[in-house]
Coordinates of C-alpha atoms and ligand atoms in Angstrom, one line a residue:
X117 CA -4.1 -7.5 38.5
X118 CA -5.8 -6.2 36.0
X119 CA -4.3 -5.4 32.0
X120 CA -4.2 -1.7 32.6
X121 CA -2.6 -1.8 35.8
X122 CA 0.0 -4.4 34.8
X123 CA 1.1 -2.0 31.7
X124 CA 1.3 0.7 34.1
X125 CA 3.1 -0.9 36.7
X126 CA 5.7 -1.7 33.8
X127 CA 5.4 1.5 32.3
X128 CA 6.5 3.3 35.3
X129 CA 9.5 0.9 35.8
X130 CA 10.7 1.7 32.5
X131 CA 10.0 5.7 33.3
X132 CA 12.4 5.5 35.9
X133 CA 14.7 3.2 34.2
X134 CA 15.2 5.6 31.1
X135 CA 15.2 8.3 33.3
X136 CA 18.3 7.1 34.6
X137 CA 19.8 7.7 31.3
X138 CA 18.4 11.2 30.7
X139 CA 15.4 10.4 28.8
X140 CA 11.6 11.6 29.7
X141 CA 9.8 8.5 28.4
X142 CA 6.5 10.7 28.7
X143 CA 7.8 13.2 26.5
X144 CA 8.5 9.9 23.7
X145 CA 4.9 9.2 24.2
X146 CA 3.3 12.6 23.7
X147 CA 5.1 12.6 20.5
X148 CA 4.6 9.2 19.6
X149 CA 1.0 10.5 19.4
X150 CA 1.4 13.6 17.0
X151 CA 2.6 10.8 14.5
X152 CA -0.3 9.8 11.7
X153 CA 0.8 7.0 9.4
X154 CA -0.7 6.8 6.6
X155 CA -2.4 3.2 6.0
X156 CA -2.5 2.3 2.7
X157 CA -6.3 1.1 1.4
X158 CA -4.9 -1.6 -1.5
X159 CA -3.7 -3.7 1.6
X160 CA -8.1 -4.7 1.8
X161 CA -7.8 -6.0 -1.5
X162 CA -4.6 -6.8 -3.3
X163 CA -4.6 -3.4 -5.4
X164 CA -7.7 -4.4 -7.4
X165 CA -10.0 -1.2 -7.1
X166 CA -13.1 -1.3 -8.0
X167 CA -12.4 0.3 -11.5
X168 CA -13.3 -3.0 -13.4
X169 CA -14.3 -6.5 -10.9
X170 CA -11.5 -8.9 -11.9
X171 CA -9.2 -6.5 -13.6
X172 CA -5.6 -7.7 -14.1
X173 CA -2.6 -5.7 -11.4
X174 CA -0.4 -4.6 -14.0
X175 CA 2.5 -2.5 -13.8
X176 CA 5.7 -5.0 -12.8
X177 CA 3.8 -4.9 -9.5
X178 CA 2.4 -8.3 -7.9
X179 CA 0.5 -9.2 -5.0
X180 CA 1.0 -12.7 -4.5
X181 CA -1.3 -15.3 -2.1
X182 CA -4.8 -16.2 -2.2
X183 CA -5.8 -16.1 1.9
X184 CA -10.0 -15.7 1.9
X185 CA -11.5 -12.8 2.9
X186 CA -10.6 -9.7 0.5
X187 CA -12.5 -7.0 0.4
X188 CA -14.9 -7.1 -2.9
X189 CA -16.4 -3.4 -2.4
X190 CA -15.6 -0.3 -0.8
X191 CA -17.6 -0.9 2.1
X192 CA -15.9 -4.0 3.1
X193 CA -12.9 -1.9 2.7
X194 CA -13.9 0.7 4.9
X195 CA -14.9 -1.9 7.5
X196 CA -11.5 -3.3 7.2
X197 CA -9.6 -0.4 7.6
X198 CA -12.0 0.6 10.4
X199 CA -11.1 -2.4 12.6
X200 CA -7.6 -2.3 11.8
X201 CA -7.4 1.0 13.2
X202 CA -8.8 0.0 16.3
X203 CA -6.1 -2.0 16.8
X204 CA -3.6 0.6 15.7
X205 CA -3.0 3.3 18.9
X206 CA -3.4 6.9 17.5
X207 CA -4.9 9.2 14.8
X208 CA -4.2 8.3 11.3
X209 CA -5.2 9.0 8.1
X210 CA -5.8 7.0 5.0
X211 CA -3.7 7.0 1.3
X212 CA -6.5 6.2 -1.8
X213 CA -5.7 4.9 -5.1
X214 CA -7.5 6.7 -8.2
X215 CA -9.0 3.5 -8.8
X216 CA -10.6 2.8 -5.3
X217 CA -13.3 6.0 -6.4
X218 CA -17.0 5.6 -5.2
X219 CA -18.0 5.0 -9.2
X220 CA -21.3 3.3 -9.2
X221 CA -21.3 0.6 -11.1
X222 CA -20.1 3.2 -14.3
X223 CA -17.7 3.2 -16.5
X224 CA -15.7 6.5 -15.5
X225 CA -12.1 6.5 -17.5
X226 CA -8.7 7.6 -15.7
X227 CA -9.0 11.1 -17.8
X228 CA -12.9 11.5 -16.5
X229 CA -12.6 11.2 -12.8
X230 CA -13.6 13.8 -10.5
X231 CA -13.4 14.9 -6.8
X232 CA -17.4 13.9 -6.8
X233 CA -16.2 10.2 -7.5
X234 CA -14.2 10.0 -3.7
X235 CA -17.5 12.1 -2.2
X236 CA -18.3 9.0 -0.2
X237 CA -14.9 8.7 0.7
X238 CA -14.2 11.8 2.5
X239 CA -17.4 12.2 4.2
X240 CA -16.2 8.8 5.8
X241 CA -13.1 9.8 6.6
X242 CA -14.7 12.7 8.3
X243 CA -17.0 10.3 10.3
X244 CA -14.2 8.6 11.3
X245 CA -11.4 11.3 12.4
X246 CA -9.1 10.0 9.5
X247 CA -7.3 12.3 7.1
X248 CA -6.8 11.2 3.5
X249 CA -3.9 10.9 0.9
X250 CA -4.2 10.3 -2.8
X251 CA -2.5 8.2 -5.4
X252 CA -3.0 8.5 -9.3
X253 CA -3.0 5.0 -11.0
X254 CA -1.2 4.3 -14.0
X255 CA -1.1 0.7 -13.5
X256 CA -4.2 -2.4 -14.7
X257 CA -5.3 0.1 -17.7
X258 CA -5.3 -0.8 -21.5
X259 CA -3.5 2.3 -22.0
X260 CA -0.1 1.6 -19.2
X261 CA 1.6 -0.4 -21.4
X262 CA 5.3 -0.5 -20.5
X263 CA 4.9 3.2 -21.2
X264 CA 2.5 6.2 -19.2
X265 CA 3.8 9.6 -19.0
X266 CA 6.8 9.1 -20.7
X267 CA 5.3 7.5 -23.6
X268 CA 6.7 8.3 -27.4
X269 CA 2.8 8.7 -28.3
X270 CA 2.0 12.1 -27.5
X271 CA -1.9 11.4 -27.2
X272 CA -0.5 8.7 -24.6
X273 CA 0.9 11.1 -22.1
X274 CA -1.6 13.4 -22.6
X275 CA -4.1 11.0 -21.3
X276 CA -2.0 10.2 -18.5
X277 CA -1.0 13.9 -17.8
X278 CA -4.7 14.6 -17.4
X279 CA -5.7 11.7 -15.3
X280 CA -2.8 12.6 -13.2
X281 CA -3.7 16.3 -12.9
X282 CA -7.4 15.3 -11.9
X283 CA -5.4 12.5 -9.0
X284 CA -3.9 15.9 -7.8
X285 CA -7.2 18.0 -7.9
X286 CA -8.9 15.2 -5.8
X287 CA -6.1 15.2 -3.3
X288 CA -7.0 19.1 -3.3
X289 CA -10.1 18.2 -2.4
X290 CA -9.8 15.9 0.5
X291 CA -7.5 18.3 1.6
X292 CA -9.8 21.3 1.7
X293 CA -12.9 19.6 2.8
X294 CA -10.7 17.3 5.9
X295 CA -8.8 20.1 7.1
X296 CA -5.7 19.0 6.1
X297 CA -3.3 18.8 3.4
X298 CA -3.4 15.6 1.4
X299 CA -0.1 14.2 0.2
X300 CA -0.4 13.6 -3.3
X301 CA 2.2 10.7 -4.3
X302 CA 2.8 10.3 -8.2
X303 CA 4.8 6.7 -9.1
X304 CA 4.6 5.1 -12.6
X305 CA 5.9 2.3 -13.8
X306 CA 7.2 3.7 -16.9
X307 CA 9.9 1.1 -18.2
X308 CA 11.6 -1.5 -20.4
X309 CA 12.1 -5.2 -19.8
X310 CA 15.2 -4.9 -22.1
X311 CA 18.0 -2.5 -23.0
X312 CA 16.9 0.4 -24.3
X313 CA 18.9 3.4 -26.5
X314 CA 16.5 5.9 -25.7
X315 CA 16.5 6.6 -22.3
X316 CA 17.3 10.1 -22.6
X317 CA 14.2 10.7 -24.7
X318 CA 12.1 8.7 -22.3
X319 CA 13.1 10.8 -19.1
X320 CA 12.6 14.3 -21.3
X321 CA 9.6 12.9 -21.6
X322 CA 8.5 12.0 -18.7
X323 CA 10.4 15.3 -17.1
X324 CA 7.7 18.0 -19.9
X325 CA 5.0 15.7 -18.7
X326 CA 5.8 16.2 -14.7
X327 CA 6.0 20.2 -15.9
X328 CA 2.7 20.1 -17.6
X329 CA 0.9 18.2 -14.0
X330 CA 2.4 20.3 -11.8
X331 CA 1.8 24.0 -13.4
X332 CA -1.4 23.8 -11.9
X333 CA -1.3 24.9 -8.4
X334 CA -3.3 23.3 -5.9
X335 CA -3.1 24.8 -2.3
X336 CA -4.5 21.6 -0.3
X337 CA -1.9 19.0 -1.5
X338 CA 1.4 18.1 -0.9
X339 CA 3.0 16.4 -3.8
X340 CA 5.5 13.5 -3.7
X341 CA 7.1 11.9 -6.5
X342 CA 8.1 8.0 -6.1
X343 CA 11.0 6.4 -7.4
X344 CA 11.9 2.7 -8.1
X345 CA 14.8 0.5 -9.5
X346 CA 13.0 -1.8 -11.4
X347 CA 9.4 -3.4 -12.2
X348 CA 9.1 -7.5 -13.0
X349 CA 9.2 -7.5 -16.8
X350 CA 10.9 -3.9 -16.8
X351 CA 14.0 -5.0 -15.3
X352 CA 16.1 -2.9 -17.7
X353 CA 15.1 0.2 -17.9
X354 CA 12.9 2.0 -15.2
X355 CA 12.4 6.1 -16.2
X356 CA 11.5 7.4 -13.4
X357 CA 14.6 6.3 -11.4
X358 CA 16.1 7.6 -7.9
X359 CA 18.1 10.5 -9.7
X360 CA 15.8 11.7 -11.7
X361 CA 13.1 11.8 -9.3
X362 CA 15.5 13.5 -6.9
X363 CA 16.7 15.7 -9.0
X364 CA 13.3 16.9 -9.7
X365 CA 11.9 16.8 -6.6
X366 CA 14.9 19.7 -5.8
X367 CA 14.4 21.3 -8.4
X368 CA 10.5 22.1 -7.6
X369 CA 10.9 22.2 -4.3
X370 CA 8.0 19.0 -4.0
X371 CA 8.9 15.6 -2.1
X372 CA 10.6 12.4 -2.7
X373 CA 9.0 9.7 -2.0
X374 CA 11.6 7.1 -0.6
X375 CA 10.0 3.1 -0.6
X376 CA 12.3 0.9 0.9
X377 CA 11.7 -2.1 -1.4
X378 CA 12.5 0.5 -4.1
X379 CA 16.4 0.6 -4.0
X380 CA 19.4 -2.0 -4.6
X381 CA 18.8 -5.1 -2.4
X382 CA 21.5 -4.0 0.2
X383 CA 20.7 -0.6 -0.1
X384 CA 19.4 1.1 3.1
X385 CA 16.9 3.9 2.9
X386 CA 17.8 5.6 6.4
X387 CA 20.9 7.1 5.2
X388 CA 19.1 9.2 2.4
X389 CA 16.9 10.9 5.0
X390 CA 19.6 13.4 6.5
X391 CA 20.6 14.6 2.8
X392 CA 17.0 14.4 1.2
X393 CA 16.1 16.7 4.0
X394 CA 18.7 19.6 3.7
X395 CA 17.3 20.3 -0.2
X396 CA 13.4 19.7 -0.1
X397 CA 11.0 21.1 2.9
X398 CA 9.0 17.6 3.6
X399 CA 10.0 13.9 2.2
X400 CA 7.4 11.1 2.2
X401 CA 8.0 7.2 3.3
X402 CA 6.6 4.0 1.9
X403 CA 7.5 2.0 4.7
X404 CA 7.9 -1.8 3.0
X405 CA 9.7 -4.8 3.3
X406 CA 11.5 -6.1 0.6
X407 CA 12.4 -10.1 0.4
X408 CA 15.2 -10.4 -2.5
X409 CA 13.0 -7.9 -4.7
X410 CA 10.2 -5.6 -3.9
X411 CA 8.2 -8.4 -2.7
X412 CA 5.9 -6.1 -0.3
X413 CA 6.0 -8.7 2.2
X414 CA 4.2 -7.0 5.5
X415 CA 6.5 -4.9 7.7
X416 CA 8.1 -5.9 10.8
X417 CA 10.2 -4.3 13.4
X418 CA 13.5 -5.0 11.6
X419 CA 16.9 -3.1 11.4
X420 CA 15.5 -1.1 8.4
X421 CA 12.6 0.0 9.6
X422 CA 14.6 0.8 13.2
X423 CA 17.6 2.7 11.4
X424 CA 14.8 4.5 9.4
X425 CA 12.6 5.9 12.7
X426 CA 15.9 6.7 14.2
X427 CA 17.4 8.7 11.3
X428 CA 13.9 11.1 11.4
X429 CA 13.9 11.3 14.8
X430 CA 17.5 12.5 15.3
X431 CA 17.2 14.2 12.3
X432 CA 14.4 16.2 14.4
X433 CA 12.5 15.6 11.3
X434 CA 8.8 13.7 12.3
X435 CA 7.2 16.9 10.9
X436 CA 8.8 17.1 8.0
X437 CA 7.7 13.2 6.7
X438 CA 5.0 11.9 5.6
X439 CA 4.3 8.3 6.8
X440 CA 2.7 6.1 5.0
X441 CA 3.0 2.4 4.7
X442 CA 2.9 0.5 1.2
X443 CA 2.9 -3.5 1.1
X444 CA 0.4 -6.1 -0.3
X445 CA 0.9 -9.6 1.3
X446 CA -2.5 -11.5 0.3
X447 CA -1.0 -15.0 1.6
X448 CA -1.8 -13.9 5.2
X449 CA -5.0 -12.2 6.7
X450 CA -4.9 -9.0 5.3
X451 CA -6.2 -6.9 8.5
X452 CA -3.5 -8.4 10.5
X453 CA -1.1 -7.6 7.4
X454 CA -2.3 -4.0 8.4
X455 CA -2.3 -4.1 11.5
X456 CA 1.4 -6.1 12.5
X457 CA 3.1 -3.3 10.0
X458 CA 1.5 -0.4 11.9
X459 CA 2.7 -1.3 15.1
X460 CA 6.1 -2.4 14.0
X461 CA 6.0 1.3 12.6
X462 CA 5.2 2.5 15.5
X463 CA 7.4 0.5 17.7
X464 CA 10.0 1.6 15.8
X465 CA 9.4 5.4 15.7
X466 CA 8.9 4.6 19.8
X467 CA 12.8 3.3 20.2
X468 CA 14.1 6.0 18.5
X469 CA 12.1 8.8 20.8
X470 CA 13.6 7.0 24.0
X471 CA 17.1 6.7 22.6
X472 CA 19.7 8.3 25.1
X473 CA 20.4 10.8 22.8
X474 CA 22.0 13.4 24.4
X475 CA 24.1 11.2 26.2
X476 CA 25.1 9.4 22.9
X477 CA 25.6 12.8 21.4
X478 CA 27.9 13.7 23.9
X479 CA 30.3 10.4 23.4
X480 CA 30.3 11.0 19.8
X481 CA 31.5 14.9 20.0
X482 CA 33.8 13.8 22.7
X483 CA 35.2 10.9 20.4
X484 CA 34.3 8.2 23.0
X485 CA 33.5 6.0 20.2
X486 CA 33.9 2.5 22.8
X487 CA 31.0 4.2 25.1
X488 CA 28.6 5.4 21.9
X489 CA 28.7 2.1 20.7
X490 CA 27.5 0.4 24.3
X491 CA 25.3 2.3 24.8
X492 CA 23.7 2.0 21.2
X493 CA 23.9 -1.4 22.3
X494 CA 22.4 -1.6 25.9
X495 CA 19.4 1.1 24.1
X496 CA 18.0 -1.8 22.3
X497 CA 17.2 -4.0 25.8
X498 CA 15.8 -1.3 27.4
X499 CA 12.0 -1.5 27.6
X500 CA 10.6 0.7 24.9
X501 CA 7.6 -2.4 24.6
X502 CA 6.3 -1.4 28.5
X503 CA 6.1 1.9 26.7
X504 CA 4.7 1.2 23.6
X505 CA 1.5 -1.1 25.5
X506 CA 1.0 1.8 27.7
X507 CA 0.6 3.8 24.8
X508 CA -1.6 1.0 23.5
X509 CA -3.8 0.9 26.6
X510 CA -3.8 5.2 26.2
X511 CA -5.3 5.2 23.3
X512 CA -7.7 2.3 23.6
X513 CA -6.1 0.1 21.8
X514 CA -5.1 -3.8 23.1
X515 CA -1.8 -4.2 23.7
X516 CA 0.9 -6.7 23.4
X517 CA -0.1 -9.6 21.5
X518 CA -3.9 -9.3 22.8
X519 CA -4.9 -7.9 19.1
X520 CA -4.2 -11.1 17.6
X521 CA -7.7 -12.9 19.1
X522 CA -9.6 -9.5 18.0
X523 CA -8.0 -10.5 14.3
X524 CA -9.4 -13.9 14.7
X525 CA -12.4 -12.8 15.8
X526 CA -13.1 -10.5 12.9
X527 CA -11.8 -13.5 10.7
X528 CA -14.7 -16.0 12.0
X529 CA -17.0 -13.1 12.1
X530 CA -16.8 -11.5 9.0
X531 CA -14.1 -12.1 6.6
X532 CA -15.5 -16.1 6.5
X533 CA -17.9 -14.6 5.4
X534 CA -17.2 -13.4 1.9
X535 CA -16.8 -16.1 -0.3
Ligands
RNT1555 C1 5.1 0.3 -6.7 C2 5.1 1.5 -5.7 C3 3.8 2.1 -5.5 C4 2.7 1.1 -5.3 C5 1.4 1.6 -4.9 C6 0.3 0.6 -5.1 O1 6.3 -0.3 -6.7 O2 5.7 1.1 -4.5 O3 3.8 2.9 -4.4 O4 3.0 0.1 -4.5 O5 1.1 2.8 -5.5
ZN1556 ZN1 5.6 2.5 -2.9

């Protein structure tokens, strides 16, 4: 038998089977597909850009490993993302960094660059269905410091205020020339390794600073801001912190930006979803995996990631967040990095469309707590991965574990390659 007709065959066991509990597993797949994660481009080459060739990752952010084969130029990193969204079912789109632009070989500042800078970058993403999203960089600059946008130095956040506001006016751009909005997500890593007695200075700062950015109206981008607990060398003190974030994301009516490595180690993200949601019209994901800090180990289909899908999806919330995926694991090939957190995405998002929910909706209002809980418990056996390969094999993609040879395969072909 062939591949295709073994998924099928599967596949149409597992239609009946959830069908049994009330649950149209072609309807999960039809809306599987409307979902575009967002794949991050710093994965292709452990957050260097392409600002200045060996530049030091700044920022309390680290990307640790030395596996051959990063990308050393944006069209290796186009290739790279290329193939790993071949392997990667569906439509996606793309999340750019300031300091990924299409410069030359110049020397363009952070307050200098311009929507012609990502040019090159657009007219790819057109040539490739992809949609883009934007990231201003404050990190790997002699200006970051431990200090940006909240800095005491006026001339310090100015600089960073306008590099931020021309971030945003790129994002416009992508936004208008694609078709489709581009999410614009703002994080710094504005901090202090030690205790600090300023903080409420630092956060007015940082607060008139976010007022100045986001006066200007741009009608192509969506705007996110990111929180974070704490940086390595900033462990004391981090500005831009979950509350104030929140609070301002509220109060302007823009998105939080919720990364999961970005919270107290045993903190989950899934249960801020349902509250986030009720005060702000979209909210924005940096799916991650944090090991004992935010380590940005590659994701996998764990609990988090599960609990996370199936908060959004209950919350009847997939259009109302923004995907995207944000880990750096350079110990491990970096396409397959891409690739395995995609699908565990995915895979996640997947179990949470087929969940008997009605049926565990119904024990819960009735107080059948016992039944909820068995069935919550029997949901996870059923065979959500007969559904996700068909979805694979729908979309052209290999399924299963078949990707893993293509990986190898690009590995010898052309990763080997780059010395
Ligand atoms: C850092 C934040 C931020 C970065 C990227 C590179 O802790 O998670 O999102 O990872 O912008
Ligand atoms: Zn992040």
């Amino acid at each position: 038998m062939s591949t295709e007709a073994k998924v099928k065959k599967a596949y149409d066991e597992a239609v009946a089977r959830y069908a049994e509990l009330g649950v149209d597993a072609a309807k999960a797949v039809e809306a599987l597909q409307q979902v575009s994660l967002s794949l991050h481009c710093w994965q292709t080459d452990d957050v260097s850009g392409f600002e200045n060739a060996g530049g030091q990752l700044t920022g309390g952010i680290q990307a640790t490993g030395s596996y051959p084969g990063k990308a050393r130029n944006i069209g290796e990193v186009k290739s790279d993302i290329e193939k790993a969204a071949s392997l990667i079912p569906g439509r996606h789109r793309v999340s750019l960094h300031a300091i990924y632009g299409d410069f030359g070989g110049q020397k363009v500042d952070r307050d200098q660059i311009e929507p012609k800078h990502f040019q090159s970058w657009i007219d790819w993403a057109k040539e490739n269905g992809l949609k883009l999203d934007f990231n201003s960089t404050s990190f790997s600059h002699p200006k970051s410091g431990d200090m940006t946008l909240a800095h005491r130095d006026r001339d310090v956040r100015e600089f960073w205020i306008e590099h931020t506001i021309r971030s945003r006016r790129i994002a416009d751009e992508m936004g208008k020339q694609l078709g489709a909005k581009a999410c614009h997500n703002l994080w710094v890593h504005d901090g202090s390794k030690d205790i600090t007695v300023d903080r409420y200075l630092y956060r007015s700062n940082l607060k008139t600073s976010l007022d100045k950015i986001f006066a200007v109206k741009l009608p192509n981008v969506k705007d996110a801001v990111e929180s974070k607990l704490f940086g390595t060398g900033l462990e004391s003190f981090t500005v831009g912190s979950h509350e104030f974030y929140m609070g301002y994301a509220v109060q302007n009516g823009i998105m939080a930006t919720l990364d999961m490595g970005h919270f107290h180690p045993t903190e989950e993200t899934y249960d801020k979803i349902s509250s986030l949601l009720l005060y702000t019209p979209e909210i924005m994901l940096h799916v991650s995996r944090p090991v004992r800090w935010d380590s940005d180990h590659v994701v996998i289909l764990n609990d988090s990631v599960l609990q996370l899908a199936q908060e959004i999806v209950r919350a009847d919330a997939l259009s109302r967040t923004n995907i995207g995926l944000d880990y750096f694991d350079a110990s491990i090939n970096r396409i397959g990095a891409y690739v395995i957190g995609s699908r565990a995405t995915q895979k996640a998002l997947l179990q949470a469309l087929l969940e008997p929910i009605a049926l565990l909706r119904q024990y819960e209002a009735n107080g059948q707590n016992f039944e909820r809980l068995a069935l919550l418990e029997e949901a996870k056996a059923l065979s959500w991965s007969a559904v996700y390969d068909y979805f694979c094999v729908k979309n052209g993609a290999l399924p299963a574990e078949e990707y893993i040879k293509e990986i190898q395969r690009y590995e010898k072909d052309v990763l080997s390659k780059r010395s």
